[in-house]
C-alpha cells in the first residue's frame, strides 16, 4: 500500500481560510491527504456534523482508502468525460492540488457557493526542467490561476508562483480565492 504523503504546505499555510460549516470538496483527491488532515484539524466541527467532506476521484482504490474517515463521503467519477458529474452542486470550499483539466475549469469555479473558498495548487510552466508533469496541458501559464479566478469574479486572498524546494524541486502556482457574490 502506498504511504500517504503529507499535506501541501500551501494548504497548511491557508487552512484557516477554510470554512467550519458545510461541505468541502477535494477534487481529484487521490488518497485524500488533504481531507485526512482537515478531518483532524477541524475535528470538533466534523464531530458536531457542521462540517463534512466530499472526496472525488476516478481511482476507486484510492477512494476506498478513505472509507470510515469521519465526515468523509466519496464519489468515483470521471472529471474529464462528456458529462460533468458535479453539475448543479455547490460547496463551501473546493480544494484542487496537482491536477489540471482546463476544459472544466469554469465548471469547477461554479462549484463555489457564495463565500465559498478555493484552494488550488499545481505545477506551472517551467516545471519540465525538474520532472513531471512536463506536458503544457498539465502546466499552468504564468499568472493563470489569478487571471481565471479574477475573470470569474473571485476575490483573491493569496497567490504565489515560481520555483519551490519543497516537497520537491518544482515550479508551482497556487491561489486562495473567495466567491464574494452569488
Ligand atoms: C497527481 S494526483 C493528485 C492527488 C491529490 N490531489 C494530491 O495532491 O495528493 C492526480 C489525481 O487525479 C485523478 N484524476 C486524473 N484524471 C482524472 C479524471 N479524469 N477524473 C477523475 N480523477 C482524475 C487521479 O486518479 C489522481 O488521483
PDB file of C-alpha atoms and ligand atoms in Angstrom:
ATOM      1  CA  UNK A   1       0.000   0.000   0.000  1.00  0.00           C
ATOM      2  CA  UNK A   2       1.301   3.487  -0.867  1.00  0.00           C
ATOM      3  CA  UNK A   3       2.165   5.778   2.020  1.00  0.00           C
ATOM      4  CA  UNK A   4       0.027   8.891   2.444  1.00  0.00           C
ATOM      5  CA  UNK A   5       2.170  11.900   1.610  1.00  0.00           C
ATOM      6  CA  UNK A   6       1.938  14.988   3.844  1.00  0.00           C
ATOM      7  CA  UNK A   7      -0.500  17.797   3.012  1.00  0.00           C
ATOM      8  CA  UNK A   8       0.690  20.564   0.720  1.00  0.00           C
ATOM      9  CA  UNK A   9       2.487  23.412   2.545  1.00  0.00           C
ATOM     10  CA  UNK A  10       0.210  25.841   0.671  1.00  0.00           C
ATOM     11  CA  UNK A  11      -2.907  24.209   2.097  1.00  0.00           C
ATOM     12  CA  UNK A  12      -1.391  24.118   5.583  1.00  0.00           C
ATOM     13  CA  UNK A  13      -0.476  27.805   5.360  1.00  0.00           C
ATOM     14  CA  UNK A  14      -4.010  28.812   4.367  1.00  0.00           C
ATOM     15  CA  UNK A  15      -6.156  26.244   6.151  1.00  0.00           C
ATOM     16  CA  UNK A  16      -7.561  28.928   8.456  1.00  0.00           C
ATOM     17  CA  UNK A  17      -9.396  30.360   5.429  1.00  0.00           C
ATOM     18  CA  UNK A  18     -11.392  27.167   5.042  1.00  0.00           C
ATOM     19  CA  UNK A  19     -14.959  27.125   6.401  1.00  0.00           C
ATOM     20  CA  UNK A  20     -16.076  25.363   9.564  1.00  0.00           C
ATOM     21  CA  UNK A  21     -19.512  24.598   8.139  1.00  0.00           C
ATOM     22  CA  UNK A  22     -20.849  22.974   5.015  1.00  0.00           C
ATOM     23  CA  UNK A  23     -19.162  20.592   2.624  1.00  0.00           C
ATOM     24  CA  UNK A  24     -15.554  20.836   1.436  1.00  0.00           C
ATOM     25  CA  UNK A  25     -14.850  19.173  -1.921  1.00  0.00           C
ATOM     26  CA  UNK A  26     -11.433  17.699  -2.674  1.00  0.00           C
ATOM     27  CA  UNK A  27     -11.417  17.371  -6.461  1.00  0.00           C
ATOM     28  CA  UNK A  28      -9.145  14.654  -7.920  1.00  0.00           C
ATOM     29  CA  UNK A  29      -8.239  13.884  -4.328  1.00  0.00           C
ATOM     30  CA  UNK A  30      -6.169  10.741  -4.837  1.00  0.00           C
ATOM     31  CA  UNK A  31      -5.832   9.080  -1.437  1.00  0.00           C
ATOM     32  CA  UNK A  32      -7.245  12.195   0.201  1.00  0.00           C
ATOM     33  CA  UNK A  33      -4.209  13.506   2.068  1.00  0.00           C
ATOM     34  CA  UNK A  34      -5.884  16.875   2.492  1.00  0.00           C
ATOM     35  CA  UNK A  35      -9.209  15.602   3.749  1.00  0.00           C
ATOM     36  CA  UNK A  36      -7.425  13.298   6.189  1.00  0.00           C
ATOM     37  CA  UNK A  37      -5.565  16.277   7.613  1.00  0.00           C
ATOM     38  CA  UNK A  38      -8.629  18.553   7.607  1.00  0.00           C
ATOM     39  CA  UNK A  39     -10.763  15.944   9.356  1.00  0.00           C
ATOM     40  CA  UNK A  40      -8.289  16.179  12.246  1.00  0.00           C
ATOM     41  CA  UNK A  41      -7.749  19.934  12.022  1.00  0.00           C
ATOM     42  CA  UNK A  42     -11.489  20.604  12.133  1.00  0.00           C
ATOM     43  CA  UNK A  43     -12.355  17.570  14.276  1.00  0.00           C
ATOM     44  CA  UNK A  44     -14.815  19.465  16.500  1.00  0.00           C
ATOM     45  CA  UNK A  45     -16.801  20.779  13.512  1.00  0.00           C
ATOM     46  CA  UNK A  46     -16.814  17.298  11.984  1.00  0.00           C
ATOM     47  CA  UNK A  47     -17.967  15.722  15.259  1.00  0.00           C
ATOM     48  CA  UNK A  48     -20.854  18.192  15.501  1.00  0.00           C
ATOM     49  CA  UNK A  49     -21.738  17.365  11.856  1.00  0.00           C
ATOM     50  CA  UNK A  50     -21.433  21.010  10.840  1.00  0.00           C
ATOM     51  CA  UNK A  51     -18.567  20.189   8.503  1.00  0.00           C
ATOM     52  CA  UNK A  52     -18.290  17.337   6.033  1.00  0.00           C
ATOM     53  CA  UNK A  53     -16.148  16.436   3.063  1.00  0.00           C
ATOM     54  CA  UNK A  54     -16.621  15.006  -0.418  1.00  0.00           C
ATOM     55  CA  UNK A  55     -13.672  13.191  -1.969  1.00  0.00           C
ATOM     56  CA  UNK A  56     -13.880  12.826  -5.759  1.00  0.00           C
ATOM     57  CA  UNK A  57     -11.556  10.860  -7.993  1.00  0.00           C
ATOM     58  CA  UNK A  58     -11.734   8.214 -10.720  1.00  0.00           C
ATOM     59  CA  UNK A  59      -9.463   5.882  -8.768  1.00  0.00           C
ATOM     60  CA  UNK A  60     -11.786   3.693  -6.734  1.00  0.00           C
ATOM     61  CA  UNK A  61      -8.955   2.014  -4.812  1.00  0.00           C
ATOM     62  CA  UNK A  62      -7.645   5.413  -3.708  1.00  0.00           C
ATOM     63  CA  UNK A  63     -11.143   6.409  -2.587  1.00  0.00           C
ATOM     64  CA  UNK A  64     -11.610   3.159  -0.721  1.00  0.00           C
ATOM     65  CA  UNK A  65      -8.648   4.073   1.451  1.00  0.00           C
ATOM     66  CA  UNK A  66     -10.831   6.898   2.862  1.00  0.00           C
ATOM     67  CA  UNK A  67     -13.612   4.569   3.974  1.00  0.00           C
ATOM     68  CA  UNK A  68     -14.673   5.155   7.557  1.00  0.00           C
ATOM     69  CA  UNK A  69     -12.995   8.519   7.945  1.00  0.00           C
ATOM     70  CA  UNK A  70     -15.362  10.759   9.953  1.00  0.00           C
ATOM     71  CA  UNK A  71     -17.382  13.162   7.816  1.00  0.00           C
ATOM     72  CA  UNK A  72     -15.947  11.928   4.518  1.00  0.00           C
ATOM     73  CA  UNK A  73     -18.064  10.732   1.589  1.00  0.00           C
ATOM     74  CA  UNK A  74     -16.502   9.544  -1.632  1.00  0.00           C
ATOM     75  CA  UNK A  75     -17.602   9.629  -5.237  1.00  0.00           C
ATOM     76  CA  UNK A  76     -15.860   7.736  -8.010  1.00  0.00           C
ATOM     77  CA  UNK A  77     -16.296   9.524 -11.337  1.00  0.00           C
ATOM     78  CA  UNK A  78     -14.580  10.829 -14.450  1.00  0.00           C
ATOM     79  CA  UNK A  79     -13.969  14.567 -14.270  1.00  0.00           C
ATOM     80  CA  UNK A  80     -12.939  14.754 -17.908  1.00  0.00           C
ATOM     81  CA  UNK A  81     -15.820  12.967 -19.643  1.00  0.00           C
ATOM     82  CA  UNK A  82     -18.632  14.379 -21.712  1.00  0.00           C
ATOM     83  CA  UNK A  83     -20.875  14.823 -18.674  1.00  0.00           C
ATOM     84  CA  UNK A  84     -19.755  16.960 -15.756  1.00  0.00           C
ATOM     85  CA  UNK A  85     -20.548  14.800 -12.736  1.00  0.00           C
ATOM     86  CA  UNK A  86     -20.829  17.740 -10.307  1.00  0.00           C
ATOM     87  CA  UNK A  87     -23.287  19.829 -12.323  1.00  0.00           C
ATOM     88  CA  UNK A  88     -25.530  21.996 -10.153  1.00  0.00           C
ATOM     89  CA  UNK A  89     -23.699  21.208  -6.897  1.00  0.00           C
ATOM     90  CA  UNK A  90     -22.289  23.877  -4.582  1.00  0.00           C
ATOM     91  CA  UNK A  91     -19.574  23.604  -1.924  1.00  0.00           C
ATOM     92  CA  UNK A  92     -18.360  25.754   0.935  1.00  0.00           C
ATOM     93  CA  UNK A  93     -14.810  25.161  -0.304  1.00  0.00           C
ATOM     94  CA  UNK A  94     -13.069  23.412  -3.180  1.00  0.00           C
ATOM     95  CA  UNK A  95      -9.536  22.055  -2.925  1.00  0.00           C
ATOM     96  CA  UNK A  96      -7.544  21.062  -6.001  1.00  0.00           C
ATOM     97  CA  UNK A  97      -3.902  20.032  -5.838  1.00  0.00           C
ATOM     98  CA  UNK A  98      -1.690  18.532  -8.513  1.00  0.00           C
ATOM     99  CA  UNK A  99      -4.475  18.299 -11.059  1.00  0.00           C
ATOM    100  CA  UNK A 100      -5.403  20.422 -14.084  1.00  0.00           C
ATOM    101  CA  UNK A 101      -8.062  19.914 -16.731  1.00  0.00           C
ATOM    102  CA  UNK A 102      -8.686  23.256 -18.380  1.00  0.00           C
ATOM    103  CA  UNK A 103     -11.900  22.343 -20.256  1.00  0.00           C
ATOM    104  CA  UNK A 104     -13.682  22.089 -16.869  1.00  0.00           C
ATOM    105  CA  UNK A 105     -12.015  25.000 -15.122  1.00  0.00           C
ATOM    106  CA  UNK A 106     -15.027  27.310 -15.275  1.00  0.00           C
ATOM    107  CA  UNK A 107     -17.349  24.480 -14.204  1.00  0.00           C
ATOM    108  CA  UNK A 108     -15.038  23.914 -11.248  1.00  0.00           C
ATOM    109  CA  UNK A 109     -15.218  27.569 -10.196  1.00  0.00           C
ATOM    110  CA  UNK A 110     -19.009  27.421 -10.488  1.00  0.00           C
ATOM    111  CA  UNK A 111     -18.995  24.809  -7.707  1.00  0.00           C
ATOM    112  CA  UNK A 112     -18.217  27.508  -5.144  1.00  0.00           C
ATOM    113  CA  UNK A 113     -21.211  28.587  -3.080  1.00  0.00           C
ATOM    114  CA  UNK A 114     -21.459  32.274  -2.109  1.00  0.00           C
ATOM    115  CA  UNK A 115     -18.491  32.973   0.221  1.00  0.00           C
ATOM    116  CA  UNK A 116     -17.018  29.654  -0.893  1.00  0.00           C
ATOM    117  CA  UNK A 117     -13.228  29.331  -0.788  1.00  0.00           C
ATOM    118  CA  UNK A 118     -10.987  27.896  -3.495  1.00  0.00           C
ATOM    119  CA  UNK A 119      -7.568  26.463  -2.643  1.00  0.00           C
ATOM    120  CA  UNK A 120      -5.819  25.479  -5.860  1.00  0.00           C
ATOM    121  CA  UNK A 121      -2.206  24.495  -6.309  1.00  0.00           C
ATOM    122  CA  UNK A 122      -0.462  22.707  -9.130  1.00  0.00           C
ATOM    123  CA  UNK A 123       2.539  22.740 -11.444  1.00  0.00           C
ATOM    124  CA  UNK A 124       3.244  25.536 -13.893  1.00  0.00           C
ATOM    125  CA  UNK A 125       5.275  26.353 -16.948  1.00  0.00           C
ATOM    126  CA  UNK A 126       8.958  25.697 -16.281  1.00  0.00           C
ATOM    127  CA  UNK A 127       8.363  22.532 -14.294  1.00  0.00           C
ATOM    128  CA  UNK A 128       9.665  20.321 -17.115  1.00  0.00           C
ATOM    129  CA  UNK A 129      13.207  21.246 -16.046  1.00  0.00           C
ATOM    130  CA  UNK A 130      12.599  19.389 -12.771  1.00  0.00           C
ATOM    131  CA  UNK A 131      10.479  16.426 -13.858  1.00  0.00           C
ATOM    132  CA  UNK A 132       6.845  15.584 -14.496  1.00  0.00           C
ATOM    133  CA  UNK A 133       4.354  16.859 -15.303  1.00  0.00           C
ATOM    134  CA  UNK A 134       6.001  18.369 -18.351  1.00  0.00           C
ATOM    135  CA  UNK A 135       3.147  18.463 -20.898  1.00  0.00           C
ATOM    136  CA  UNK A 136       1.840  22.006 -21.434  1.00  0.00           C
ATOM    137  CA  UNK A 137      -1.734  20.715 -20.930  1.00  0.00           C
ATOM    138  CA  UNK A 138      -0.850  19.892 -17.330  1.00  0.00           C
ATOM    139  CA  UNK A 139       1.128  23.066 -16.588  1.00  0.00           C
ATOM    140  CA  UNK A 140      -0.387  26.422 -15.691  1.00  0.00           C
ATOM    141  CA  UNK A 141       0.728  29.502 -17.586  1.00  0.00           C
ATOM    142  CA  UNK A 142       2.265  32.344 -15.555  1.00  0.00           C
ATOM    143  CA  UNK A 143      -0.493  34.097 -13.639  1.00  0.00           C
ATOM    144  CA  UNK A 144      -3.154  31.739 -14.971  1.00  0.00           C
ATOM    145  CA  UNK A 145      -4.922  30.974 -11.688  1.00  0.00           C
ATOM    146  CA  UNK A 146      -5.037  34.672 -10.851  1.00  0.00           C
ATOM    147  CA  UNK A 147      -6.440  35.525 -14.282  1.00  0.00           C
ATOM    148  CA  UNK A 148      -9.046  32.751 -14.285  1.00  0.00           C
ATOM    149  CA  UNK A 149     -10.257  33.473 -10.773  1.00  0.00           C
ATOM    150  CA  UNK A 150     -10.344  37.210 -11.467  1.00  0.00           C
ATOM    151  CA  UNK A 151     -12.356  36.672 -14.645  1.00  0.00           C
ATOM    152  CA  UNK A 152     -14.861  34.621 -12.640  1.00  0.00           C
ATOM    153  CA  UNK A 153     -15.245  37.442 -10.107  1.00  0.00           C
ATOM    154  CA  UNK A 154     -13.471  35.705  -7.233  1.00  0.00           C
ATOM    155  CA  UNK A 155     -11.661  37.773  -4.632  1.00  0.00           C
ATOM    156  CA  UNK A 156      -8.004  36.832  -4.328  1.00  0.00           C
ATOM    157  CA  UNK A 157      -6.775  36.091  -0.799  1.00  0.00           C
ATOM    158  CA  UNK A 158      -3.292  34.799  -1.621  1.00  0.00           C
ATOM    159  CA  UNK A 159      -1.319  33.941  -4.736  1.00  0.00           C
ATOM    160  CA  UNK A 160       2.167  32.550  -5.327  1.00  0.00           C
ATOM    161  CA  UNK A 161       4.101  31.154  -8.243  1.00  0.00           C
ATOM    162  CA  UNK A 162       7.627  30.086  -9.070  1.00  0.00           C
ATOM    163  CA  UNK A 163      10.290  27.647  -8.040  1.00  0.00           C
ATOM    164  CA  UNK A 164       9.824  25.735  -4.791  1.00  0.00           C
ATOM    165  CA  UNK A 165      12.197  23.371  -2.981  1.00  0.00           C
ATOM    166  CA  UNK A 166       9.510  21.508  -1.039  1.00  0.00           C
ATOM    167  CA  UNK A 167       8.090  18.917  -1.180  1.00  0.00           C
ATOM    168  CA  UNK A 168      10.476  18.511  -4.135  1.00  0.00           C
ATOM    169  CA  UNK A 169      12.118  20.955  -6.530  1.00  0.00           C
ATOM    170  CA  UNK A 170       9.386  22.099  -8.907  1.00  0.00           C
ATOM    171  CA  UNK A 171       7.770  25.145 -10.454  1.00  0.00           C
ATOM    172  CA  UNK A 172       4.316  25.631  -8.985  1.00  0.00           C
ATOM    173  CA  UNK A 173       1.458  28.088  -8.820  1.00  0.00           C
ATOM    174  CA  UNK A 174      -1.130  28.443  -6.083  1.00  0.00           C
ATOM    175  CA  UNK A 175      -4.107  30.568  -5.151  1.00  0.00           C
ATOM    176  CA  UNK A 176      -6.623  31.031  -2.374  1.00  0.00           C
ATOM    177  CA  UNK A 177      -9.701  32.922  -3.505  1.00  0.00           C
ATOM    178  CA  UNK A 178     -13.256  33.503  -2.358  1.00  0.00           C
ATOM    179  CA  UNK A 179     -16.564  33.907  -4.154  1.00  0.00           C
ATOM    180  CA  UNK A 180     -17.956  37.156  -2.849  1.00  0.00           C
ATOM    181  CA  UNK A 181     -21.306  37.130  -4.651  1.00  0.00           C
ATOM    182  CA  UNK A 182     -23.860  34.538  -5.660  1.00  0.00           C
TER     183      UNK A 182
HETATM  184  C1  LIG B   1      -1.287  13.693  -9.062  1.00  0.00           C
HETATM  185  S1  LIG B   1      -2.727  13.009  -8.325  1.00  0.00           S
HETATM  186  C2  LIG B   1      -3.136  14.256  -7.124  1.00  0.00           C
HETATM  187  C3  LIG B   1      -3.928  13.697  -5.971  1.00  0.00           C
HETATM  188  C4  LIG B   1      -4.235  14.702  -4.850  1.00  0.00           C
HETATM  189  N1  LIG B   1      -4.962  15.847  -5.324  1.00  0.00           N
HETATM  190  C5  LIG B   1      -2.974  15.125  -4.155  1.00  0.00           C
HETATM  191  O1  LIG B   1      -2.479  16.233  -4.402  1.00  0.00           O
HETATM  192  O2  LIG B   1      -2.460  14.338  -3.371  1.00  0.00           O
HETATM  193  C6  LIG B   1      -3.950  13.304  -9.594  1.00  0.00           C
HETATM  194  C7  LIG B   1      -5.275  12.649  -9.295  1.00  0.00           C
HETATM  195  O3  LIG B   1      -6.182  12.998 -10.338  1.00  0.00           O
HETATM  196  C8  LIG B   1      -7.003  11.895 -10.574  1.00  0.00           C
HETATM  197  N2  LIG B   1      -7.566  12.023 -11.916  1.00  0.00           N
HETATM  198  C9  LIG B   1      -6.862  12.137 -13.068  1.00  0.00           C
HETATM  199  N3  LIG B   1      -7.714  12.196 -14.104  1.00  0.00           N
HETATM  200  C10 LIG B   1      -8.976  12.119 -13.593  1.00  0.00           C
HETATM  201  C11 LIG B   1     -10.268  12.110 -14.170  1.00  0.00           C
HETATM  202  N4  LIG B   1     -10.437  12.178 -15.480  1.00  0.00           N
HETATM  203  N5  LIG B   1     -11.339  12.016 -13.351  1.00  0.00           N
HETATM  204  C12 LIG B   1     -11.176  11.919 -12.005  1.00  0.00           C
HETATM  205  N6  LIG B   1      -9.969  11.903 -11.406  1.00  0.00           N
HETATM  206  C13 LIG B   1      -8.880  12.006 -12.192  1.00  0.00           C
HETATM  207  C14 LIG B   1      -6.078  10.704 -10.437  1.00  0.00           C
HETATM  208  O4  LIG B   1      -6.774   9.498 -10.219  1.00  0.00           O
HETATM  209  C15 LIG B   1      -5.209  11.127  -9.277  1.00  0.00           C
HETATM  210  O5  LIG B   1      -5.725  10.641  -8.053  1.00  0.00           O
END
